Amino acid sequence: MAENKEVVGRVLSIIEENYDVRAILEKAVEWEEKNIEKLETLENYGFQWHEIGVYPQKLNKLVTMGLLKITYKSRSFTEYRLVDRESVKKALEIAAKTDEELSEMPVEIPDDLFSCIVGHDDVKKLLLKALKMEARVHFLLVGDPATAKSLFLEELERIGGRYYLGSSTSKAGLTDVLINEKPKILLIDELDKMNKEDMAALLSLMESGKVVECKYGKTRNATLNTIVVAAANNISKIPRELVSRFAVFKFVPYSQEEFIRVCEGVLTREGVSTELARYIAKVVYNYRPDIREAVRVARLAKTKDEVDEVIGVLRKHSPFSKFRWTT
């Protein structure tokens, strides 16, 4: 049976906004292709949730969307089947082709990329060069909290980098993110806190570009041309074979004047006046010299008096008492 263009369009619209649905449909198509003879001869035949590794709650949502239908239901189990396999298959083929075309598109780099970061011009130059290259070069930025490493990740997130927190306890995991989203740039914060399974997936990605997921007897894979830029407080907990895949840069904390200049750049981009941005930077530096803390204060305070009030509350309840608060 030929695909229905209207159904193809609807499926494309759904999977464009929901990667989970796309993954489920891929598994459903794979199962039905393998069992096509039984599907053609047995009207009520279908797959059960454990056969494609997707819980019933998610499958029932696809029934509500009109993508799946229930072919048999009892107290013990439920069987499902795609409403229009050929249309779903066509939509997935179009989506895969679109992913491939997008992965080949060059990254659009704005003129002000990294402009809020004071110093580190040599690192900026190498990163910009790597972003424009077809070959992949990966970067690991190492340093204490409140150095420039997080700023680099935030700037790269502006141009479409996919942010992933290494200490995240997400059930999906890095492999699922890579296969579903196929990012051009992968940004990993707290790499030193990443679990072993995610580190193994990252090593494979950086070594060969290949990512493989095996769950419930099913296999999904992708070949990506992804650039990895990661940040870590130290590299002692990161496997040597993974560290060797990176160009590693050690950052030192900013001086007070450098910190103030960085804060001015970041906060004025958020709409804060230069005068207030500089005041916030000075106060925050003597309390807790962290750019993210300055951003939080700026979002809570719109005047100097409000800045003093916010900092006062933060100091009262914060463990960072070793910093002396002066203005």
Coordinates of C-alpha atoms in Angstrom, one line a residue:
M1 CA 0.0 0.0 0.0
A2 CA 1.4 3.4 -1.0
E3 CA 1.9 6.1 1.6
N4 CA -0.7 8.9 2.2
K5 CA 0.9 12.3 1.7
E6 CA -1.4 13.9 4.3
V7 CA -0.5 11.3 6.9
V8 CA 3.2 11.6 6.0
G9 CA 3.0 15.4 6.6
R10 CA 1.2 14.9 10.0
V11 CA 3.8 12.3 11.1
L12 CA 6.6 14.6 10.2
S13 CA 5.1 17.4 12.1
I14 CA 4.7 15.2 15.2
I15 CA 8.2 13.7 15.2
E16 CA 9.8 17.1 14.5
E17 CA 8.6 18.3 17.9
N18 CA 8.9 15.0 19.8
Y19 CA 12.1 12.8 19.5
D20 CA 10.5 10.1 21.8
V21 CA 7.7 9.6 19.3
R22 CA 10.2 9.3 16.4
A23 CA 12.2 6.6 18.3
I24 CA 9.1 4.6 19.1
L25 CA 7.9 4.7 15.5
E26 CA 11.3 3.6 14.3
K27 CA 11.1 0.6 16.6
A28 CA 7.5 -0.2 15.5
V29 CA 8.4 -0.1 11.8
E30 CA 11.4 -2.3 12.4
W31 CA 9.3 -4.9 14.3
E32 CA 6.5 -4.9 11.7
E33 CA 8.9 -5.3 8.8
K34 CA 10.3 -8.4 10.5
N35 CA 6.8 -9.8 11.1
I36 CA 5.1 -8.7 7.9
E37 CA 3.8 -12.1 6.9
K38 CA 1.9 -12.6 10.1
L39 CA 0.6 -9.1 10.0
E40 CA -0.8 -9.7 6.5
T41 CA -2.5 -13.0 7.5
L42 CA -3.6 -12.3 11.0
E43 CA -5.9 -9.3 11.4
N44 CA -5.5 -9.0 15.2
Y45 CA -1.8 -9.6 15.3
G46 CA 0.5 -6.9 16.7
F47 CA 3.4 -6.2 19.0
Q48 CA 3.4 -6.0 22.7
W49 CA 5.2 -3.3 24.7
H50 CA 8.2 -5.5 25.7
E51 CA 8.8 -6.6 22.1
I52 CA 9.9 -3.0 21.2
G53 CA 11.0 -1.9 24.6
V54 CA 8.4 0.9 25.0
Y55 CA 6.1 1.1 28.1
P56 CA 2.3 0.9 27.5
Q57 CA 1.8 4.5 28.7
K58 CA 3.8 5.8 25.8
L59 CA 2.2 3.5 23.3
N60 CA -1.2 4.5 24.4
K61 CA -0.3 8.2 23.7
L62 CA 0.5 7.2 20.1
V63 CA -2.9 5.5 19.9
T64 CA -4.5 8.8 21.0
M65 CA -2.4 10.6 18.3
G66 CA -3.8 8.2 15.7
L67 CA -0.4 6.7 14.9
L68 CA -1.0 3.3 16.5
K69 CA -4.1 1.2 16.9
I70 CA -4.9 -1.6 19.4
T71 CA -5.5 -4.9 17.7
Y72 CA -6.0 -7.0 20.7
K73 CA -6.6 -6.3 24.4
S74 CA -7.0 -8.6 27.4
R75 CA -6.4 -8.4 31.1
S76 CA -2.9 -9.9 30.6
F77 CA -1.6 -7.9 27.6
T78 CA -2.3 -5.5 24.8
E79 CA -1.1 -5.7 21.2
Y80 CA -0.5 -2.7 18.9
R81 CA 0.0 -2.0 15.2
L82 CA 0.8 1.0 13.1
V83 CA -2.2 2.6 11.5
D84 CA -0.4 3.4 8.3
R85 CA 3.1 1.7 8.2
E86 CA 4.0 2.9 4.7
S87 CA 3.3 6.6 5.5
V88 CA 5.2 6.4 8.8
K89 CA 8.1 4.7 7.1
K90 CA 8.2 7.4 4.4
A91 CA 8.0 10.2 7.1
L92 CA 11.0 8.6 8.9
E93 CA 13.0 8.4 5.7
I94 CA 12.3 12.1 5.0
A95 CA 13.3 13.0 8.6
A96 CA 16.6 11.0 8.3
K97 CA 17.4 12.7 5.0
T98 CA 16.7 16.1 6.5
D99 CA 19.0 15.2 9.5
E100 CA 21.8 14.3 7.1
E101 CA 21.4 17.6 5.1
L102 CA 21.4 19.6 8.3
S103 CA 24.5 17.8 9.6
E104 CA 26.3 18.9 6.5
M105 CA 25.3 22.6 6.8
P106 CA 28.1 24.8 8.1
V107 CA 27.6 26.4 11.5
E108 CA 26.5 30.1 11.3
I109 CA 28.9 32.1 13.5
P110 CA 27.9 35.6 14.6
D111 CA 30.5 38.3 14.7
D112 CA 30.1 38.8 18.5
L113 CA 30.7 35.2 19.4
F114 CA 33.0 35.1 22.5
S115 CA 32.9 38.9 22.7
C116 CA 31.8 38.8 26.4
I117 CA 34.8 36.6 27.3
V118 CA 37.9 38.6 28.5
G119 CA 41.2 37.3 27.3
H120 CA 41.9 33.7 26.1
D121 CA 42.1 35.1 22.5
D122 CA 44.3 32.2 21.4
V123 CA 41.6 29.6 22.6
K124 CA 38.9 31.7 20.9
K125 CA 40.9 31.6 17.6
L126 CA 41.3 27.8 17.7
L127 CA 37.7 27.2 18.5
L128 CA 36.5 29.4 15.7
K129 CA 38.8 27.6 13.3
A130 CA 37.5 24.2 14.5
L131 CA 33.9 25.3 14.0
K132 CA 34.6 26.1 10.3
M133 CA 36.5 22.9 9.6
E134 CA 35.1 19.8 8.1
A135 CA 37.4 17.6 10.2
R136 CA 36.6 17.3 13.9
V137 CA 38.8 18.7 16.7
H138 CA 37.5 18.4 20.3
F139 CA 38.2 20.7 23.2
L140 CA 38.4 20.2 26.9
L141 CA 38.4 23.3 29.1
V142 CA 39.7 22.6 32.6
G143 CA 39.7 25.0 35.6
D144 CA 38.1 25.9 39.0
P145 CA 34.6 27.2 39.2
A146 CA 34.2 30.8 38.1
T147 CA 36.8 30.6 35.3
A148 CA 35.9 31.3 31.7
K149 CA 35.2 27.6 30.8
S150 CA 31.4 27.8 31.4
L151 CA 31.3 31.1 29.4
F152 CA 32.7 29.3 26.4
L153 CA 30.0 26.7 26.6
E154 CA 27.2 29.3 27.0
E155 CA 28.5 31.2 23.9
L156 CA 28.6 28.0 21.9
E157 CA 25.0 27.2 23.0
R158 CA 24.0 30.4 21.3
I159 CA 24.9 28.9 17.9
G160 CA 23.0 25.7 18.4
G161 CA 25.3 23.7 20.6
R162 CA 23.4 20.9 22.5
Y163 CA 24.2 21.3 26.2
Y164 CA 24.5 18.2 28.3
L165 CA 25.3 18.1 32.0
G166 CA 27.8 15.4 32.9
S167 CA 26.4 14.9 36.4
S168 CA 22.8 14.6 35.0
T169 CA 20.9 11.5 36.1
S170 CA 18.7 11.5 33.0
K171 CA 17.3 8.0 32.2
A172 CA 17.7 8.7 28.5
G173 CA 21.5 9.1 28.7
L174 CA 23.9 10.6 26.3
T175 CA 23.5 7.9 23.6
D176 CA 19.8 8.6 23.3
V177 CA 20.4 12.4 23.0
L178 CA 23.0 11.8 20.3
I179 CA 20.9 9.4 18.2
N180 CA 17.7 11.4 18.5
E181 CA 19.0 14.9 18.1
K182 CA 22.3 14.4 16.1
P183 CA 23.9 17.7 17.3
K184 CA 26.5 19.4 15.3
I185 CA 28.1 20.7 18.5
L186 CA 27.9 18.8 21.8
L187 CA 28.6 20.8 24.9
I188 CA 29.3 18.9 28.1
D189 CA 29.6 20.6 31.5
E190 CA 31.0 18.7 34.5
L191 CA 32.6 16.0 32.3
D192 CA 34.5 14.7 35.3
K193 CA 31.2 13.8 36.9
M194 CA 29.8 11.8 33.9
N195 CA 28.9 8.2 34.4
K196 CA 30.9 5.3 32.8
E197 CA 28.1 4.5 30.3
D198 CA 28.0 8.0 29.0
M199 CA 31.8 8.2 28.9
A200 CA 31.9 5.1 26.8
A201 CA 29.4 6.5 24.3
L202 CA 31.4 9.8 24.2
L203 CA 34.6 7.9 23.5
S204 CA 33.0 6.0 20.6
L205 CA 31.6 9.3 19.2
M206 CA 34.9 11.1 19.3
E207 CA 36.9 8.1 18.0
S208 CA 34.8 7.0 15.1
G209 CA 31.7 9.2 15.0
K210 CA 29.6 6.1 15.6
V211 CA 27.0 5.8 18.3
V212 CA 25.2 2.6 19.1
E213 CA 22.3 1.9 21.5
C214 CA 21.2 -1.6 22.4
K215 CA 18.1 -2.0 24.5
Y216 CA 15.6 -4.8 25.0
G217 CA 17.2 -6.7 22.1
K218 CA 16.8 -3.8 19.7
T219 CA 19.7 -1.8 18.2
R220 CA 19.8 1.8 17.0
N221 CA 22.9 3.5 15.6
A222 CA 24.0 6.8 14.0
T223 CA 27.2 8.1 12.4
L224 CA 27.8 11.7 13.4
N225 CA 30.2 14.5 12.6
T226 CA 29.8 16.1 16.0
I227 CA 32.4 18.5 17.6
V228 CA 32.7 18.0 21.4
V229 CA 33.5 20.9 23.7
A230 CA 33.6 19.9 27.3
A231 CA 34.4 21.5 30.7
A232 CA 35.7 20.0 33.9
N233 CA 37.0 21.1 37.3
N234 CA 39.8 18.5 37.1
I235 CA 40.8 15.6 34.8
S236 CA 41.9 13.1 37.5
K237 CA 38.6 11.2 37.3
I238 CA 38.4 11.2 33.5
P239 CA 39.8 8.1 31.7
R240 CA 43.1 8.8 30.0
E241 CA 41.9 7.4 26.7
L242 CA 39.1 10.0 26.7
V243 CA 41.3 12.9 27.7
S244 CA 43.6 12.0 24.9
R245 CA 40.8 12.7 22.4
F246 CA 40.7 16.3 23.4
A247 CA 42.9 19.4 23.0
V248 CA 43.1 20.4 26.7
F249 CA 43.2 24.0 28.0
K250 CA 43.8 24.9 31.6
F251 CA 42.1 28.1 32.8
V252 CA 42.9 30.2 35.9
P253 CA 40.4 32.4 37.7
Y254 CA 39.9 35.9 36.5
S255 CA 41.4 38.9 38.3
Q256 CA 38.9 41.3 39.8
E257 CA 39.2 43.7 36.9
E258 CA 38.8 40.9 34.4
F259 CA 35.8 39.6 36.3
I260 CA 34.1 43.0 36.3
R261 CA 34.7 43.4 32.5
V262 CA 33.2 39.9 31.8
C263 CA 30.2 40.7 34.0
E264 CA 29.6 44.0 32.2
G265 CA 29.6 42.2 28.9
V266 CA 27.3 39.4 30.0
L267 CA 24.9 41.6 32.0
T268 CA 24.5 44.3 29.4
R269 CA 23.6 41.7 26.9
E270 CA 20.7 40.9 29.2
G271 CA 19.6 44.5 29.2
V272 CA 21.3 45.7 32.4
S273 CA 22.8 49.2 32.3
T274 CA 26.6 49.5 32.2
E275 CA 26.6 51.3 35.6
L276 CA 24.4 48.7 37.4
A277 CA 26.3 45.9 35.7
R278 CA 29.6 47.2 37.0
Y279 CA 28.1 47.6 40.5
I280 CA 26.8 44.1 40.6
A281 CA 30.1 42.8 39.3
K282 CA 32.1 44.5 42.1
V283 CA 29.7 43.3 44.9
V284 CA 29.5 39.8 43.6
Y285 CA 33.2 39.5 43.2
N286 CA 33.7 40.2 46.9
Y287 CA 31.0 37.7 47.8
R288 CA 31.3 34.9 45.4
P289 CA 33.2 35.5 42.2
D290 CA 31.0 33.5 39.8
I291 CA 29.5 34.9 36.6
R292 CA 26.4 32.9 37.1
E293 CA 25.9 34.4 40.5
A294 CA 26.1 37.9 38.9
V295 CA 23.4 36.9 36.4
R296 CA 21.2 35.6 39.2
V297 CA 21.6 38.9 41.2
A298 CA 20.9 41.0 38.0
R299 CA 17.7 39.1 37.4
L300 CA 16.5 39.7 41.0
A301 CA 17.6 43.3 41.4
K302 CA 17.0 46.3 39.2
T303 CA 18.6 49.0 41.4
K304 CA 21.8 49.3 43.6
D305 CA 19.7 49.2 46.7
E306 CA 18.0 46.0 45.5
V307 CA 21.4 44.5 44.7
D308 CA 22.5 45.2 48.3
E309 CA 19.3 43.6 49.6
V310 CA 19.7 40.5 47.4
I311 CA 23.4 40.0 48.3
G312 CA 22.6 40.5 52.0
V313 CA 20.1 37.7 51.9
L314 CA 22.4 35.4 49.9
R315 CA 25.3 36.1 52.3
K316 CA 23.1 35.3 55.3
H317 CA 22.1 31.9 54.0
S318 CA 25.1 31.0 51.9
P319 CA 28.0 28.6 52.7
F320 CA 30.3 31.0 50.9
S321 CA 31.1 33.0 54.0
K322 CA 34.8 33.1 53.4
F323 CA 34.4 35.9 50.9
R324 CA 34.4 39.3 52.4
W325 CA 31.5 41.5 51.3
T326 CA 32.6 45.1 50.4
T327 CA 31.3 47.7 48.0

